Short mmCIF file of C-alpha atoms and ligand atoms in Angstrom, two decimals:
data_model
loop_
_atom_site.label_atom_id
_atom_site.label_comp_id
_atom_site.label_asym_id
_atom_site.label_seq_id
_atom_site.Cartn_x
_atom_site.Cartn_y
_atom_site.Cartn_z
CA MET A 13 -20.87 18.52 5.79
CA ARG A 14 -23.27 15.75 4.84
CA ARG A 15 -20.50 13.23 5.40
CA SER A 16 -20.36 14.08 9.09
CA TRP A 17 -24.14 13.55 9.28
CA ILE A 18 -23.75 10.09 7.84
CA LEU A 19 -21.05 9.33 10.38
CA ALA A 20 -23.16 10.66 13.27
CA LEU A 21 -26.15 8.58 12.18
CA ALA A 22 -24.01 5.47 11.84
CA LEU A 23 -22.57 5.96 15.32
CA LEU A 24 -26.02 6.60 16.76
CA GLY A 25 -27.30 3.48 14.99
CA SER A 26 -24.55 1.29 16.36
CA ALA A 27 -25.05 2.75 19.87
CA LEU A 28 -28.79 2.01 19.79
CA GLY A 29 -28.44 -1.39 18.18
CA GLY A 30 -25.40 -2.36 20.24
CA ALA A 31 -26.29 -5.81 21.46
CA ALA A 32 -24.26 -7.18 24.37
CA GLN A 33 -22.25 -9.49 22.12
CA ALA A 34 -21.38 -6.79 19.53
CA PRO A 35 -17.71 -7.39 18.68
CA VAL A 36 -15.11 -4.98 19.96
CA LEU A 37 -13.31 -3.73 16.86
CA PRO A 38 -9.54 -3.31 16.91
CA ALA A 39 -8.17 0.21 16.46
CA ALA A 40 -8.59 1.67 12.98
CA TRP A 41 -5.76 3.40 11.14
CA GLY A 42 -6.46 6.71 12.88
CA ASP A 43 -7.31 8.92 9.92
CA ARG A 44 -8.30 12.50 10.87
CA ILE A 45 -11.22 12.52 8.42
CA TYR A 46 -12.26 8.86 8.18
CA PRO A 47 -11.52 7.52 11.66
CA ARG A 48 -12.99 4.08 11.00
CA LEU A 49 -10.98 3.10 7.90
CA GLY A 50 -8.09 0.65 8.01
CA GLN A 51 -6.54 -1.34 10.84
CA ALA A 52 -3.72 0.09 12.94
CA GLY A 53 -0.62 -2.07 12.65
CA LEU A 54 -1.73 -3.97 9.52
CA ASP A 55 0.48 -3.86 6.44
CA VAL A 56 -0.95 -5.58 3.37
CA THR A 57 1.93 -5.81 0.90
CA HIS A 58 0.13 -7.50 -2.02
CA TYR A 59 -3.38 -8.30 -3.21
CA ASP A 60 -3.79 -11.21 -5.60
CA VAL A 61 -7.26 -10.86 -7.07
CA ALA A 62 -9.01 -13.39 -9.30
CA LEU A 63 -12.17 -11.56 -10.32
CA ARG A 64 -14.95 -13.06 -12.39
CA VAL A 65 -17.52 -10.81 -14.03
CA PRO A 66 -20.03 -13.30 -15.46
CA GLN A 67 -22.52 -10.69 -16.71
CA PRO A 68 -20.84 -7.37 -17.50
CA GLY A 69 -23.14 -4.44 -16.78
CA THR A 70 -24.69 -6.08 -13.69
CA ARG A 71 -23.45 -5.80 -10.11
CA THR A 72 -22.69 -9.52 -9.86
CA LEU A 73 -19.14 -10.48 -9.02
CA GLN A 74 -17.21 -13.50 -7.91
CA ALA A 75 -13.72 -13.21 -6.54
CA GLU A 76 -10.96 -14.98 -4.75
CA VAL A 77 -8.70 -12.43 -3.09
CA THR A 78 -5.43 -13.38 -1.43
CA LEU A 79 -3.86 -10.73 0.77
CA SER A 80 -0.24 -10.94 1.88
CA ALA A 81 -0.64 -9.56 5.40
CA GLN A 82 2.11 -8.40 7.73
CA ALA A 83 1.92 -6.71 11.10
CA THR A 84 3.93 -3.79 12.43
CA ARG A 85 2.75 -4.64 15.98
CA PRO A 86 1.22 -7.84 17.40
CA LEU A 87 -2.36 -8.10 16.12
CA PRO A 88 -4.87 -10.34 17.92
CA LEU A 89 -7.08 -10.47 14.80
CA LEU A 90 -7.40 -9.12 11.29
CA SER A 91 -9.99 -6.43 10.58
CA LEU A 92 -10.50 -5.64 6.89
CA ASP A 93 -12.68 -2.92 5.39
CA TYR A 94 -15.41 -4.72 3.50
CA LEU A 95 -18.94 -3.97 2.30
CA GLY A 96 -18.91 -6.31 -0.68
CA PRO A 97 -20.59 -9.53 -1.86
CA ALA A 98 -21.35 -12.45 0.46
CA VAL A 99 -18.24 -14.15 1.83
CA GLN A 100 -18.18 -17.85 1.06
CA GLY A 101 -15.06 -18.76 2.93
CA VAL A 102 -11.73 -17.59 4.30
CA THR A 103 -8.44 -19.46 4.52
CA TRP A 104 -5.33 -18.51 6.50
CA ASN A 105 -2.14 -19.94 5.01
CA GLY A 106 -4.35 -22.49 3.28
CA ALA A 107 -6.43 -23.66 6.26
CA ALA A 108 -10.10 -22.70 6.60
CA VAL A 109 -10.74 -20.20 9.38
CA PRO A 110 -13.93 -18.68 10.80
CA PHE A 111 -14.84 -15.13 9.86
CA GLU A 112 -17.45 -12.63 10.91
CA ARG A 113 -18.93 -9.59 9.23
CA ALA A 114 -19.32 -6.75 11.72
CA GLY A 115 -20.76 -3.64 10.12
CA GLU A 116 -18.19 -2.33 7.70
CA LYS A 117 -15.51 -4.84 8.75
CA LEU A 118 -14.63 -8.41 7.91
CA LEU A 119 -13.10 -9.90 11.06
CA ILE A 120 -10.79 -12.90 10.95
CA ARG A 121 -9.83 -14.13 14.39
CA ARG A 122 -6.25 -15.19 13.90
CA ALA A 123 -3.26 -13.50 15.49
CA LEU A 124 -0.63 -11.93 13.27
CA THR A 125 2.90 -11.51 14.61
CA PRO A 126 5.42 -8.96 13.36
CA GLY A 127 8.01 -10.57 11.10
CA THR A 128 5.62 -13.11 9.56
CA THR A 129 3.46 -12.94 6.45
CA ALA A 130 0.02 -14.54 6.39
CA ARG A 131 -1.64 -15.41 3.10
CA VAL A 132 -5.30 -14.77 3.73
CA THR A 133 -7.74 -15.81 1.02
CA VAL A 134 -11.31 -14.54 0.91
CA ARG A 135 -13.85 -16.05 -1.51
CA LEU A 136 -16.83 -13.87 -2.32
CA SER A 137 -19.84 -14.01 -4.62
CA GLY A 138 -22.88 -11.83 -5.24
CA PRO A 139 -23.78 -8.20 -5.85
CA ALA A 140 -21.21 -5.50 -5.07
CA GLY A 141 -21.94 -3.35 -2.02
CA ARG A 142 -22.47 0.38 -1.92
CA VAL A 143 -20.50 3.24 -0.39
CA PRO A 144 -22.51 6.46 -0.76
CA ASP A 145 -20.59 9.68 -1.42
CA PRO A 146 -22.26 13.02 -0.63
CA ASP A 147 -20.45 14.76 -3.53
CA LEU A 148 -21.21 12.26 -6.29
CA PRO A 149 -24.30 11.26 -8.29
CA VAL A 150 -23.36 7.58 -7.84
CA ASP A 151 -22.21 5.34 -5.02
CA LEU A 152 -18.46 4.71 -4.84
CA GLY A 153 -16.98 1.38 -5.79
CA TRP A 154 -18.13 -1.01 -8.51
CA GLN A 155 -20.05 0.78 -11.27
CA ALA A 156 -22.48 -1.09 -13.54
CA LEU A 157 -23.86 0.22 -16.84
CA PRO A 158 -26.32 -2.17 -18.51
CA GLY A 159 -25.72 -3.10 -22.13
CA GLN A 160 -28.05 -2.19 -24.96
CA GLY A 161 -29.52 -4.95 -27.11
CA ALA A 162 -26.78 -7.42 -28.02
CA GLN A 163 -24.10 -5.02 -26.74
CA PRO A 164 -22.56 -6.24 -23.44
CA GLY A 165 -22.68 -3.86 -20.47
CA VAL A 166 -19.78 -2.11 -18.74
CA ASN A 167 -18.33 -2.22 -15.22
CA PHE A 168 -15.61 -0.13 -13.71
CA SER A 169 -14.13 0.80 -10.34
CA PHE A 170 -14.58 4.37 -9.11
CA SER A 171 -13.47 4.51 -5.54
CA GLU A 172 -11.82 7.63 -4.17
CA PRO A 173 -11.72 7.89 -1.21
CA ASP A 174 -13.08 4.61 0.21
CA GLY A 175 -15.06 2.70 -2.42
CA THR A 176 -12.75 -0.25 -3.09
CA ARG A 177 -14.15 -1.89 0.04
CA ALA A 178 -17.53 -2.03 -1.76
CA PHE A 179 -16.21 -4.94 -3.83
CA LEU A 180 -12.93 -6.21 -2.32
CA PRO A 181 -11.76 -6.83 1.27
CA VAL A 182 -8.94 -4.31 1.76
CA ASN A 183 -7.02 -2.29 4.32
CA ASP A 184 -8.70 0.71 2.75
CA HIS A 185 -6.40 3.56 3.66
CA PRO A 186 -3.85 5.21 1.35
CA ALA A 187 -1.17 4.94 4.06
CA ASP A 188 -1.07 1.18 3.33
CA PRO A 189 -0.34 1.08 -0.41
CA ALA A 190 0.22 -2.35 -1.98
CA THR A 191 1.07 -4.14 -5.21
CA PHE A 192 -1.67 -6.01 -7.08
CA THR A 193 -2.06 -8.97 -9.40
CA LEU A 194 -5.44 -8.98 -11.13
CA ARG A 195 -6.82 -11.87 -13.15
CA VAL A 196 -10.14 -10.75 -14.57
CA THR A 197 -12.36 -13.35 -16.25
CA VAL A 198 -15.07 -12.09 -18.58
CA PRO A 199 -17.30 -13.66 -21.24
CA GLN A 200 -15.88 -14.09 -24.74
CA GLY A 201 -16.11 -10.85 -26.72
CA VAL A 202 -15.64 -8.68 -23.64
CA THR A 203 -12.38 -6.91 -22.73
CA ALA A 204 -10.94 -6.39 -19.26
CA ALA A 205 -8.43 -3.67 -18.37
CA ALA A 206 -6.81 -2.92 -15.02
CA SER A 207 -3.98 -1.16 -13.24
CA GLY A 208 -0.57 -2.45 -14.23
CA VAL A 209 1.04 -4.25 -17.12
CA HIS A 210 -1.17 -6.58 -19.14
CA THR A 211 0.86 -9.82 -19.11
CA ARG A 212 -1.46 -12.42 -20.60
CA VAL A 213 -4.79 -13.55 -22.03
CA GLN A 214 -6.04 -17.09 -21.51
CA ASP A 215 -9.18 -18.77 -22.75
CA THR A 216 -10.84 -21.02 -20.20
CA PRO A 217 -14.22 -22.77 -20.04
CA GLN A 218 -15.42 -19.84 -17.90
CA GLY A 219 -14.46 -17.21 -20.46
CA ARG A 220 -11.38 -15.15 -21.18
CA THR A 221 -8.93 -14.25 -18.42
CA PHE A 222 -6.91 -11.04 -18.65
CA THR A 223 -3.94 -10.77 -16.25
CA PHE A 224 -2.42 -7.51 -14.99
CA GLU A 225 0.60 -6.94 -12.76
CA GLN A 226 0.78 -3.71 -10.79
CA ARG A 227 4.33 -4.07 -9.51
CA GLU A 228 4.66 -0.76 -7.67
CA ALA A 229 2.59 -0.13 -4.56
CA ILE A 230 -0.55 1.99 -5.03
CA PRO A 231 -3.30 3.12 -2.64
CA THR A 232 -6.36 0.86 -2.66
CA TYR A 233 -8.66 3.66 -3.87
CA ALA A 234 -6.52 4.04 -6.99
CA LEU A 235 -7.11 0.49 -8.23
CA SER A 236 -8.46 0.60 -11.79
CA VAL A 237 -10.63 -2.17 -13.23
CA HIS A 238 -12.67 -1.75 -16.44
CA VAL A 239 -14.79 -4.40 -18.15
CA GLY A 240 -16.89 -4.17 -21.30
CA PRO A 241 -16.92 -4.14 -25.09
CA LEU A 242 -13.84 -1.92 -25.01
CA GLU A 243 -11.46 -1.13 -27.84
CA ARG A 244 -7.81 -1.06 -26.84
CA VAL A 245 -5.70 1.55 -28.67
CA ASP A 246 -1.93 1.12 -28.38
CA ARG A 247 0.18 4.25 -28.72
CA PRO A 248 3.90 4.61 -29.33
CA ALA A 249 5.95 4.05 -26.15
CA VAL A 250 7.56 7.17 -24.70
CA GLN A 251 10.75 7.96 -22.81
CA VAL A 252 9.83 9.87 -19.66
CA ALA A 253 12.94 11.25 -17.97
CA GLY A 254 14.93 8.23 -19.11
CA LYS A 255 12.26 5.60 -18.47
CA THR A 256 10.32 3.74 -21.17
CA VAL A 257 6.56 3.89 -20.66
CA GLN A 258 3.93 1.90 -22.56
CA VAL A 259 0.90 3.96 -23.54
CA ARG A 260 -2.58 2.53 -24.21
CA ASP A 261 -6.15 3.73 -23.95
CA TYR A 262 -9.52 1.94 -23.85
CA PHE A 263 -12.71 3.25 -25.45
CA PRO A 264 -16.29 1.99 -25.29
CA PRO A 265 -18.12 1.72 -28.63
CA GLY A 266 -19.33 4.85 -30.38
CA ILE A 267 -16.98 7.44 -28.89
CA PRO A 268 -16.61 10.12 -31.60
CA PRO A 269 -13.23 11.20 -33.01
CA ASN A 270 -13.27 14.62 -31.32
CA ILE A 271 -13.53 12.95 -27.88
CA ARG A 272 -10.79 10.43 -28.74
CA ALA A 273 -8.37 12.98 -30.25
CA PRO A 274 -6.95 14.56 -27.07
CA TYR A 275 -5.78 11.13 -25.87
CA GLU A 276 -3.31 11.05 -28.77
CA ARG A 277 -1.30 13.58 -26.78
CA THR A 278 -0.82 11.39 -23.71
CA GLY A 279 2.80 10.48 -24.54
CA GLU A 280 3.73 14.12 -25.05
CA ILE A 281 2.02 15.03 -21.76
CA LEU A 282 4.01 12.39 -19.87
CA ARG A 283 7.24 13.67 -21.39
CA VAL A 284 6.54 17.27 -20.37
CA LEU A 285 5.56 16.24 -16.82
CA GLY A 286 8.67 14.04 -16.58
CA GLU A 287 10.84 17.11 -17.22
CA TRP A 288 9.53 18.57 -13.96
CA PHE A 289 8.68 15.53 -11.86
CA GLY A 290 11.40 13.08 -12.95
CA PRO A 291 10.91 9.48 -14.13
CA TYR A 292 7.33 8.25 -14.51
CA PRO A 293 6.73 5.95 -11.52
CA PHE A 294 5.03 3.03 -13.34
CA ALA A 295 5.55 0.95 -16.49
CA VAL A 296 2.39 1.93 -18.35
CA TYR A 297 -0.13 4.75 -18.62
CA GLY A 298 -3.33 5.64 -20.44
CA SER A 299 -7.03 6.32 -20.02
CA ALA A 300 -10.24 4.30 -19.96
CA VAL A 301 -13.09 6.44 -21.23
CA VAL A 302 -16.51 6.07 -19.57
CA ARG A 303 -19.89 7.54 -20.52
CA PRO A 304 -21.47 8.67 -17.21
CA ALA A 305 -21.12 12.33 -16.22
CA LEU A 306 -18.69 11.84 -13.32
CA PRO A 307 -15.48 13.56 -12.26
CA ALA A 308 -12.29 12.19 -13.81
CA LEU A 309 -10.34 9.89 -11.50
CA GLU A 310 -6.60 9.18 -11.55
CA THR A 311 -6.89 5.37 -11.20
CA ALA A 312 -3.36 3.98 -11.24
CA THR A 313 -1.76 3.54 -14.68
CA LEU A 314 -5.26 3.73 -16.22
CA SER A 315 -7.16 6.91 -15.42
CA THR A 316 -10.94 6.79 -15.56
CA MET A 317 -11.97 9.56 -17.94
CA PRO A 318 -15.59 10.52 -18.55
CA VAL A 319 -16.49 11.72 -22.05
CA THR A 320 -17.23 15.13 -20.52
CA SER A 321 -13.67 15.43 -19.14
CA SER A 322 -11.92 14.27 -22.30
CA ASN A 323 -9.72 17.30 -22.79
CA VAL A 324 -5.99 17.92 -22.53
CA ARG A 325 -6.20 19.88 -19.27
CA VAL A 326 -7.85 16.99 -17.43
CA ILE A 327 -5.56 14.41 -19.07
CA VAL A 328 -2.59 16.43 -17.75
CA HIS A 329 -4.16 16.62 -14.27
CA GLU A 330 -4.81 12.87 -13.97
CA ALA A 331 -1.40 12.01 -15.44
CA ALA A 332 0.26 14.19 -12.78
CA HIS A 333 -1.59 12.26 -10.06
CA GLN A 334 0.37 9.16 -11.08
CA TRP A 335 3.37 10.83 -9.40
CA PHE A 336 1.39 12.71 -6.73
CA GLY A 337 -1.24 10.55 -5.08
CA ASN A 338 -0.57 7.17 -6.68
CA SER A 339 3.21 6.82 -6.36
CA VAL A 340 3.53 9.26 -3.43
CA PRO A 341 0.55 8.20 -1.30
CA LEU A 342 -1.31 10.31 1.24
CA GLY A 343 -0.50 9.65 4.87
CA ASP A 344 -3.88 11.03 5.93
CA TRP A 345 -7.01 12.10 4.06
CA SER A 346 -6.71 15.60 5.55
CA ASP A 347 -3.67 16.08 3.27
CA THR A 348 -5.51 15.82 -0.09
CA TRP A 349 -4.00 19.14 -1.17
CA LEU A 350 -0.74 17.20 -1.63
CA ASN A 351 -2.57 15.35 -4.42
CA GLU A 352 -4.82 18.04 -5.82
CA GLY A 353 -2.51 21.06 -5.49
CA PHE A 354 0.29 19.26 -7.34
CA ALA A 355 -2.00 17.85 -10.06
CA THR A 356 -3.52 21.30 -10.59
CA TYR A 357 -0.06 22.87 -10.72
CA ALA A 358 0.83 20.43 -13.50
CA GLU A 359 -1.84 22.12 -15.62
CA LEU A 360 0.19 25.34 -15.47
CA LEU A 361 3.46 23.54 -16.26
CA TRP A 362 1.76 22.13 -19.36
CA VAL A 363 0.46 25.56 -20.44
CA GLN A 364 3.98 26.96 -20.12
CA ALA A 365 5.42 24.07 -22.13
CA GLN A 366 3.05 25.11 -24.94
CA GLY A 367 4.84 28.48 -25.00
CA GLU A 368 1.99 30.33 -23.31
CA GLY A 369 2.53 32.61 -20.33
CA GLU A 370 1.41 31.45 -16.93
CA ALA A 371 -0.11 34.79 -15.90
CA ALA A 372 -3.65 34.10 -17.12
CA VAL A 373 -3.80 30.74 -15.32
CA VAL A 374 -2.47 32.17 -12.06
CA GLN A 375 -4.94 35.05 -12.31
CA ARG A 376 -7.83 32.63 -12.78
CA TRP A 377 -6.77 30.59 -9.73
CA ARG A 378 -6.45 33.72 -7.59
CA ASP A 379 -9.78 35.15 -8.66
CA SER A 380 -11.46 31.85 -7.99
CA VAL A 381 -9.89 31.35 -4.53
CA GLN A 382 -10.61 34.96 -3.58
CA SER A 383 -14.22 34.70 -4.67
CA GLY A 384 -15.04 32.47 -1.70
CA PRO A 385 -13.80 31.47 1.74
CA THR A 386 -10.33 29.96 2.01
CA ARG A 387 -8.69 27.85 4.73
CA PRO A 388 -5.37 26.44 5.86
CA LEU A 389 -4.41 23.64 3.50
CA VAL A 390 -4.79 20.68 5.85
CA ALA A 391 -8.50 19.82 5.66
CA ARG A 392 -10.60 19.56 8.81
CA THR A 393 -13.75 17.99 7.38
CA ALA A 394 -14.68 15.62 4.57
CA ALA A 395 -16.42 18.51 2.80
CA GLU A 396 -13.04 20.28 2.49
CA LEU A 397 -11.13 17.38 0.90
CA PHE A 398 -11.81 18.39 -2.70
CA ASP A 399 -12.72 22.05 -2.36
CA ARG A 400 -11.25 25.07 -4.11
CA SER A 401 -8.58 25.51 -1.46
CA ALA A 402 -7.25 21.94 -1.97
CA TYR A 403 -6.95 22.45 -5.73
CA LEU A 404 -6.29 26.14 -6.29
CA ARG A 405 -4.75 27.43 -3.06
CA GLY A 406 -2.65 24.23 -3.14
CA ALA A 407 -1.45 25.06 -6.65
CA LEU A 408 -0.82 28.71 -5.73
CA ALA A 409 1.26 27.56 -2.75
CA LEU A 410 3.57 25.72 -5.15
CA HIS A 411 3.67 28.74 -7.44
CA ALA A 412 4.66 30.96 -4.51
CA LEU A 413 7.44 28.53 -3.62
CA ARG A 414 8.67 28.52 -7.21
CA ALA A 415 8.63 32.34 -7.34
CA GLU A 416 10.70 32.39 -4.15
CA VAL A 417 13.42 29.91 -5.21
CA GLY A 418 13.46 29.97 -9.04
CA ASP A 419 12.87 27.25 -11.62
CA GLY A 420 16.04 25.18 -11.11
CA PRO A 421 15.72 24.65 -7.35
CA PHE A 422 11.94 24.21 -7.71
CA ARG A 423 12.49 21.41 -10.23
CA THR A 424 15.04 19.75 -7.92
CA PHE A 425 12.53 20.01 -5.09
CA LEU A 426 9.72 18.37 -7.11
CA GLN A 427 11.98 15.56 -8.29
CA THR A 428 13.39 14.93 -4.81
CA TYR A 429 9.87 14.79 -3.39
CA ALA A 430 8.64 12.38 -6.09
CA ARG A 431 11.69 10.12 -5.68
CA GLU A 432 12.06 10.09 -1.89
CA ARG A 433 8.38 9.81 -1.04
CA ALA A 434 7.45 7.12 -3.61
CA GLY A 435 5.61 4.41 -1.67
CA GLN A 436 5.92 6.43 1.58
CA PRO A 437 2.71 7.71 3.16
CA THR A 438 3.23 11.45 3.13
CA ARG A 439 1.83 14.27 5.18
CA THR A 440 2.08 18.03 4.90
CA ALA A 441 4.80 18.09 7.59
CA ASP A 442 6.94 15.81 5.37
CA LEU A 443 6.68 18.29 2.49
CA LEU A 444 7.62 21.21 4.73
CA ALA A 445 10.60 19.30 6.13
CA LEU A 446 11.77 18.52 2.60
CA ALA A 447 11.40 22.17 1.57
CA ARG A 448 13.57 23.19 4.49
CA ARG A 449 16.23 20.58 3.69
CA VAL A 450 16.35 21.11 -0.08
CA LEU A 451 15.51 24.82 -0.38
CA GLY A 452 16.31 26.34 3.00
CA PRO A 453 14.36 27.93 5.86
CA ASP A 454 13.20 31.02 3.95
CA ALA A 455 11.60 28.89 1.26
CA GLU A 456 10.02 26.69 3.87
CA GLY A 457 8.65 29.80 5.54
CA VAL A 458 6.94 30.90 2.32
CA LEU A 459 5.38 27.46 1.84
CA ARG A 460 4.37 27.30 5.50
CA ALA A 461 2.48 30.57 5.26
CA TRP A 462 0.46 29.16 2.37
CA VAL A 463 -0.16 25.97 4.35
CA GLU A 464 -1.04 27.48 7.70
CA SER A 465 -2.37 31.00 7.53
CA PRO A 466 -6.16 31.33 7.78
CA GLY A 467 -6.29 33.96 5.03
CA LEU A 468 -4.49 34.06 1.69
CA PRO A 469 -0.80 35.10 1.98
CA PRO A 470 0.55 37.78 -0.39
CA LEU A 471 0.33 36.44 -3.92
CA PRO A 472 3.44 35.97 -6.03
N1 LIG B 7 -9.20 13.10 -7.45
C1 LIG B 7 -10.10 13.53 -8.50
C2 LIG B 7 -9.31 14.49 -9.35
O1 LIG B 7 -8.62 14.10 -10.19
C3 LIG B 7 -11.35 14.20 -8.03
C4 LIG B 7 -12.18 13.44 -7.06
C5 LIG B 7 -12.32 13.67 -5.76
C6 LIG B 7 -12.98 12.35 -7.32
N2 LIG B 7 -13.14 12.78 -5.20
C7 LIG B 7 -13.58 11.96 -6.12
C8 LIG B 7 -13.25 11.64 -8.44
C9 LIG B 7 -14.42 10.88 -6.04
C10 LIG B 7 -14.07 10.57 -8.37
C11 LIG B 7 -14.63 10.18 -7.18
O2 LIG B 7 -9.27 15.67 -9.12
ZN1 ZN B 8 -7.12 15.70 -8.94
#
């Protein structure tokens, strides 16, 4: 609810302050919940990010970000989501171009024609910006934890739903997922970790540069970057439904053995999930543990795991999001149940793989959903995006579908969804259409009741 207040105030503010020469912004993506994010018709295919963190633990950043920008319709200008450090310059295919910061947007007045790719480079330097979130104790985006004594500080990204724009210029909507190259330069003695495969380390006069290649498209909010005096722990690689996956975790100093222990099970967790979801969508997976009391976040290939969430259930949940949310991206923020319902359902699949019955888990979900108001699964407000209905009614909807069709067809359905929708912005209607095609109209009807009816349908 508070999110809509913020929006109303911002609109009021821009109406009151609207000087005659205020720029007319091009159409945003058209999200039902965040109508100002993204640019309609813009397709960023790749972000090449050279990021320098000269003093880990502070908000200071320097970056040179090159976007590979394409257009799906003629665009008179580029409008990126950006609330980050001061912009020092922009080039368009190598030539300097003027730019303008207009509220939450970075405007670059060059036309982009369908069928061409522009390489747009933005140089930035200064303190990261802030994106407040009504549900969190911190602002979204670039987190900074000061060091203690001689110990360097820590930084990490924490961005769902729209915090990446606090430190990088992006088309900040999950319906425009992209690949990333990250080159993170930090002082000697500090480690950098990020989404994707770690391909090299180079020492330069500026410090040490760690390079990461995220070769499959991911939503911008899922970008993981961690910097600090981190210990990297390599685990045995695992085969996940026929695909080899590297496993590694990162820990800050002083994390006790009981907090670290559950992460030893990551490979086993991926294998169990792969039996239901099919091949793991990326080349690497693991967790970066952080100290603040925050929710866990499924940052791509490197989940961000607070000490307080360091247990197997949450590791399973964030691992499942690699398929559902990171590989299969949301088409609209109102469809978060497609992320949270599936990731929550994975918790039950894990419990069953341990030889325990599912009844107790299903009972807990039901009791919890029935203890408060419920709603159709497509969210109508920002306050609904991560509520009990998204997580628990979403999971129960999948359980009802499974009860209707049986384990074999349900498994085929999950694997077809994960495979066909990888990289494709997906909405609830896409899931229903797939259910109808793969499982038939009766099964689709069961799922549709869970999606659409105001109250809770009969429980399986
Ligand atoms: N997607 C997170 C999960 O795994 C929860 C979440 C929702 C979140 N919004 C967030 C986490 C904002 C961090 C920041 O369930
Ligand atoms: Zn989740």
